[in-house]
């Protein structure tokens, strides 16, 4: 009997101690965050792990990687375009989102923009009534895939590129994309800016100040007001940074924070910093690994035998997602679409 009393006494003591500390815990404040920390939308983006890049424009038909800007609109004519098939394939492969090159450096746009004639509206695709941006966004929603936008800041077709007027033009295109095609999870800004081009017939080389020309603070603020949940990718963020190469490899040590005070989109010689981040970084800007499944970013028939093997793709997964980045794998459609 004495053993039983002792046993119940121990139980009562244990319960009392647990209750005591439970009440005490209410008075203990949670630990303060160690800054920098990710935002809610950055965490949501990071949890996606794998997204698909879709490079598709006149380059697909001219067999080029960078168009000069003087391409005839009539060359764009995919005969069997089926964006449902794209999304079904990507979804079944494990991708969570898709980013479409709505405009590459050549300036040709895949939607019927009212601000340029270098557009799908002047192509034979669907008798000028086609809108690849809409088709992809609708199919993405149908297959529960998130939709993202690539809009090249550099435009080798526009006569205004390099002038103040071009910024208004570029922002008008952003307004079209962010008000007419539903939620956009990621906005992808390419770091390639300035050089030779058609430029409305001038056929010359133009240079810009990469740090100031686009007035990024106000340009990004314009987009945020339309869609607050979008994350911005560029060499320098502000939400996601380039990993510093297109080989599919993040740094063995790959910090999400980075010292961002002197970093800007298009900054030269920043590859090493972008690849590793900064242990003592002052901004949370995780890296995204962009790489193509083929040697080129656009489809070229001569590269059909050079598609990356499953073994190589798994290695890339390990050196991207496995090192704390997300993977953006380019899978370009052929000329049929």
Coordinates of C-alpha atoms in Angstrom, one line a residue, residues 32-337:
X32 CA 13.5 37.9 -31.4
X33 CA 14.0 37.1 -35.1
X34 CA 17.6 37.1 -36.3
X35 CA 17.4 39.4 -39.3
X36 CA 17.2 39.3 -42.2
X37 CA 14.3 37.0 -42.5
X38 CA 12.1 35.9 -45.5
X39 CA 8.8 37.4 -46.3
X40 CA 5.6 35.3 -46.6
X41 CA 5.7 35.5 -50.4
X42 CA 9.4 34.6 -50.5
X43 CA 8.7 31.5 -48.4
X44 CA 5.8 30.5 -50.6
X45 CA 8.0 30.9 -53.7
X46 CA 10.8 28.8 -52.0
X47 CA 8.5 25.9 -51.2
X48 CA 7.7 25.5 -54.9
X49 CA 11.2 24.1 -55.5
X50 CA 10.8 23.6 -59.3
X51 CA 9.4 25.9 -61.9
X52 CA 9.5 25.7 -65.7
X53 CA 10.9 28.4 -68.1
X54 CA 9.3 28.6 -71.5
X55 CA 11.3 30.4 -74.2
X56 CA 9.1 30.9 -77.2
X57 CA 9.1 33.7 -79.8
X58 CA 10.3 34.6 -83.3
X59 CA 13.8 33.1 -82.3
X60 CA 12.1 29.7 -82.4
X61 CA 11.5 30.2 -86.2
X62 CA 14.7 32.2 -87.1
X63 CA 17.0 29.6 -85.3
X64 CA 18.6 32.4 -83.2
X65 CA 19.1 32.9 -79.5
X66 CA 18.9 36.7 -79.6
X67 CA 16.8 38.3 -82.3
X68 CA 18.0 41.6 -83.8
X69 CA 14.5 43.2 -83.7
X70 CA 13.9 43.4 -87.4
X71 CA 12.1 40.0 -87.7
X72 CA 9.0 39.9 -89.8
X73 CA 6.0 39.2 -87.6
X74 CA 4.7 36.7 -90.2
X75 CA 7.5 34.3 -89.3
X76 CA 5.8 33.4 -86.0
X77 CA 3.3 30.7 -86.9
X78 CA 3.1 27.6 -84.6
X79 CA 0.9 25.2 -86.3
X80 CA -0.1 22.9 -83.4
X81 CA 0.3 25.1 -80.3
X82 CA -1.4 23.3 -77.4
X83 CA -0.7 25.0 -74.0
X84 CA -2.9 22.5 -72.2
X85 CA -0.4 19.8 -73.4
X86 CA 2.5 22.0 -72.1
X87 CA 0.9 22.4 -68.7
X88 CA -0.2 18.7 -68.4
X89 CA 3.4 17.6 -69.1
X90 CA 5.0 20.1 -66.7
X91 CA 2.5 19.3 -64.0
X92 CA 3.1 15.5 -64.3
X93 CA 6.8 16.1 -64.1
X94 CA 6.5 17.9 -60.8
X95 CA 6.8 21.6 -61.7
X96 CA 4.7 24.0 -59.7
X97 CA 4.8 27.1 -61.8
X98 CA 5.7 28.3 -65.4
X99 CA 7.4 31.5 -66.5
X100 CA 6.7 32.6 -70.2
X101 CA 9.0 34.8 -72.2
X102 CA 6.3 37.3 -73.1
X103 CA 8.9 39.5 -74.8
X104 CA 12.5 38.6 -75.4
X105 CA 15.3 41.1 -76.5
X106 CA 13.9 41.2 -80.1
X107 CA 10.9 43.1 -78.8
X108 CA 8.3 40.7 -80.4
X109 CA 5.4 40.3 -77.9
X110 CA 3.3 37.2 -77.5
X111 CA 0.1 39.1 -76.7
X112 CA -1.9 41.7 -78.8
X113 CA -0.3 44.8 -77.2
X114 CA -1.7 48.1 -78.2
X115 CA 1.7 49.7 -77.8
X116 CA 3.6 48.0 -80.6
X117 CA 3.1 46.5 -84.0
X118 CA 5.9 44.0 -83.4
X119 CA 3.4 41.6 -82.0
X120 CA 1.6 38.3 -82.4
X121 CA -1.4 40.3 -83.6
X122 CA 0.4 40.9 -86.9
X123 CA 1.3 37.2 -87.3
X124 CA -0.6 34.5 -89.1
X125 CA -1.1 32.6 -85.8
X126 CA -4.9 32.2 -85.4
X127 CA -5.3 34.8 -88.2
X128 CA -3.9 37.5 -86.0
X129 CA -6.3 36.8 -83.1
X130 CA -3.9 34.7 -81.1
X131 CA -2.6 35.4 -77.6
X132 CA 0.0 33.0 -76.3
X133 CA 0.2 34.8 -72.9
X134 CA -3.6 34.3 -72.4
X135 CA -3.4 30.7 -73.5
X136 CA -0.6 29.9 -71.1
X137 CA -2.1 31.7 -68.2
X138 CA -5.5 29.9 -68.7
X139 CA -3.9 26.5 -69.1
X140 CA -1.7 27.1 -66.0
X141 CA -4.8 27.9 -63.9
X142 CA -6.5 24.8 -65.4
X143 CA -3.7 22.5 -64.2
X144 CA -3.2 24.3 -60.9
X145 CA 0.1 25.8 -62.0
X146 CA 1.3 29.3 -61.0
X147 CA 1.9 31.7 -63.9
X148 CA 4.9 33.9 -64.2
X149 CA 6.1 36.6 -66.6
X150 CA 9.4 37.4 -68.3
X151 CA 9.5 40.8 -70.0
X152 CA 12.9 41.8 -71.4
X153 CA 13.8 45.3 -70.4
X154 CA 16.1 45.5 -73.5
X155 CA 14.1 45.9 -76.7
X156 CA 16.1 45.8 -79.9
X157 CA 13.0 46.7 -82.0
X158 CA 11.8 49.9 -80.3
X159 CA 12.9 53.2 -81.8
X160 CA 12.7 54.7 -78.3
X161 CA 15.1 52.3 -76.5
X162 CA 17.7 54.3 -74.7
X163 CA 15.5 57.3 -74.5
X164 CA 13.2 58.4 -71.6
X165 CA 10.1 57.6 -73.7
X166 CA 10.9 53.9 -73.7
X167 CA 10.4 53.7 -69.9
X168 CA 6.8 54.8 -70.4
X169 CA 6.4 52.2 -73.2
X170 CA 7.9 49.4 -71.0
X171 CA 5.7 50.3 -68.0
X172 CA 2.6 50.3 -70.3
X173 CA 3.5 46.7 -71.3
X174 CA 3.8 45.8 -67.6
X175 CA 0.4 47.2 -67.0
X176 CA -1.1 45.1 -69.8
X177 CA 0.5 41.9 -68.4
X178 CA -0.4 42.6 -64.8
X179 CA -4.0 43.6 -65.3
X180 CA -5.2 41.3 -68.1
X181 CA -3.9 37.8 -67.3
X182 CA -4.7 37.0 -63.7
X183 CA -2.3 36.5 -60.8
X184 CA 1.4 36.5 -61.6
X185 CA 3.6 34.8 -59.0
X186 CA 7.0 35.8 -60.4
X187 CA 8.3 38.7 -62.6
X188 CA 11.5 37.9 -64.3
X189 CA 13.8 40.8 -65.3
X190 CA 16.7 39.8 -67.6
X191 CA 20.1 41.4 -66.9
X192 CA 21.0 41.6 -70.6
X193 CA 20.7 45.3 -71.5
X194 CA 21.9 47.6 -74.2
X195 CA 23.9 46.8 -77.4
X196 CA 23.3 46.8 -81.1
X197 CA 19.8 46.4 -82.6
X198 CA 17.3 47.4 -85.2
X199 CA 15.8 50.2 -83.0
X200 CA 13.1 51.2 -85.5
X201 CA 15.5 51.2 -88.4
X202 CA 18.4 53.0 -86.9
X203 CA 20.5 49.8 -86.9
X204 CA 23.0 51.1 -84.3
X205 CA 24.5 50.3 -81.0
X206 CA 22.9 52.0 -77.9
X207 CA 24.2 52.1 -74.4
X208 CA 22.3 52.8 -71.1
X209 CA 23.2 53.3 -67.5
X210 CA 22.1 50.0 -66.2
X211 CA 21.8 51.3 -62.7
X212 CA 19.5 54.2 -63.3
X213 CA 17.9 54.0 -66.8
X214 CA 14.9 51.9 -65.9
X215 CA 14.1 53.8 -62.7
X216 CA 13.6 50.4 -61.0
X217 CA 12.2 51.7 -57.7
X218 CA 9.3 53.3 -59.4
X219 CA 8.9 50.6 -62.0
X220 CA 8.7 47.9 -59.4
X221 CA 6.4 50.0 -57.2
X222 CA 4.0 50.3 -60.2
X223 CA 3.8 46.5 -60.4
X224 CA 3.5 46.0 -56.7
X225 CA 0.4 48.3 -56.6
X226 CA -1.2 46.1 -59.2
X227 CA -0.2 42.7 -57.7
X228 CA 1.3 42.9 -54.2
X229 CA 2.0 39.2 -54.0
X230 CA 4.4 39.0 -57.0
X231 CA 8.1 38.3 -56.3
X232 CA 10.7 40.1 -58.5
X233 CA 13.7 38.3 -60.0
X234 CA 16.8 40.0 -61.3
X235 CA 20.6 40.0 -60.8
X236 CA 20.0 42.0 -57.6
X237 CA 16.5 41.0 -56.5
X238 CA 14.8 42.6 -54.7
X239 CA 13.0 39.3 -53.9
X240 CA 15.0 36.7 -55.8
X241 CA 18.5 36.9 -57.2
X242 CA 20.3 35.2 -60.1
X243 CA 22.6 32.5 -59.0
X244 CA 25.5 33.9 -61.1
X245 CA 25.6 31.2 -63.9
X246 CA 23.4 29.2 -66.2
X247 CA 25.0 25.9 -65.6
X248 CA 22.5 24.7 -63.0
X249 CA 24.8 25.1 -60.0
X250 CA 24.4 27.1 -56.8
X251 CA 27.4 27.6 -54.5
X252 CA 28.4 24.7 -52.3
X253 CA 27.8 27.3 -49.6
X254 CA 24.7 29.3 -50.7
X255 CA 23.4 31.9 -48.2
X256 CA 19.9 33.3 -48.8
X257 CA 21.0 36.7 -47.3
X258 CA 23.3 38.9 -49.3
X259 CA 25.0 42.3 -48.9
X260 CA 22.7 44.1 -51.3
X261 CA 23.7 47.8 -50.7
X262 CA 26.0 48.0 -53.7
X263 CA 24.3 45.4 -55.8
X264 CA 22.2 46.3 -58.8
X265 CA 20.7 44.6 -61.9
X266 CA 23.3 44.2 -64.6
X267 CA 26.2 44.8 -62.3
X268 CA 29.4 43.5 -63.8
X269 CA 31.7 40.9 -62.1
X270 CA 29.1 40.0 -59.5
X271 CA 28.8 36.3 -60.3
X272 CA 30.8 35.0 -57.3
X273 CA 28.8 37.0 -54.8
X274 CA 25.5 36.0 -56.5
X275 CA 26.6 32.3 -56.4
X276 CA 27.2 32.2 -52.7
X277 CA 25.3 35.0 -51.1
X278 CA 26.7 36.5 -47.9
X279 CA 27.0 35.0 -44.4
X280 CA 26.5 38.5 -42.9
X281 CA 24.1 39.7 -45.6
X282 CA 21.7 42.5 -44.8
X283 CA 18.9 41.5 -47.2
X284 CA 17.1 38.2 -47.6
X285 CA 17.4 37.6 -51.4
X286 CA 17.6 33.8 -52.1
X287 CA 19.0 32.5 -55.4
X288 CA 17.2 31.0 -58.3
X289 CA 19.0 28.5 -60.6
X290 CA 18.0 29.0 -64.2
X291 CA 19.3 26.4 -66.7
X292 CA 18.1 25.0 -70.0
X293 CA 17.3 21.4 -70.7
X294 CA 19.0 21.9 -74.1
X295 CA 22.2 23.8 -75.0
X296 CA 20.2 26.8 -76.2
X297 CA 17.3 28.6 -74.6
X298 CA 15.2 28.5 -77.7
X299 CA 14.4 25.4 -79.7
X300 CA 16.9 24.4 -82.4
X301 CA 16.4 21.2 -84.3
X302 CA 20.1 20.6 -84.5
X303 CA 20.2 20.3 -80.7
X304 CA 17.6 17.5 -80.6
X305 CA 20.3 14.9 -79.7
X306 CA 21.8 17.2 -77.0
X307 CA 18.9 17.2 -74.4
X308 CA 20.1 16.7 -70.9
X309 CA 19.8 13.1 -69.6
X310 CA 17.7 12.2 -66.5
X311 CA 21.0 11.6 -64.7
X312 CA 22.3 15.1 -65.5
X313 CA 18.9 16.6 -64.5
X314 CA 19.0 14.9 -61.2
X315 CA 22.5 16.2 -60.6
X316 CA 21.2 19.7 -61.3
X317 CA 18.4 19.2 -58.9
X318 CA 20.9 18.3 -56.2
X319 CA 23.1 21.4 -57.0
X320 CA 20.1 23.8 -57.0
X321 CA 17.3 22.7 -54.8
X322 CA 19.7 20.6 -52.8
X323 CA 21.8 23.7 -52.1
X324 CA 18.9 25.9 -51.0
X325 CA 17.9 27.5 -54.3
X326 CA 14.9 26.9 -56.5
X327 CA 15.3 25.4 -59.9
X328 CA 14.0 27.1 -63.0
X329 CA 14.4 24.6 -65.9
X330 CA 13.9 25.9 -69.4
X331 CA 11.8 23.6 -71.7
X332 CA 11.3 25.4 -75.1
X333 CA 8.5 24.4 -77.5
X334 CA 9.4 23.6 -81.1
X335 CA 8.1 25.3 -84.2
X336 CA 4.9 23.4 -84.0
X337 CA 4.3 24.7 -80.5

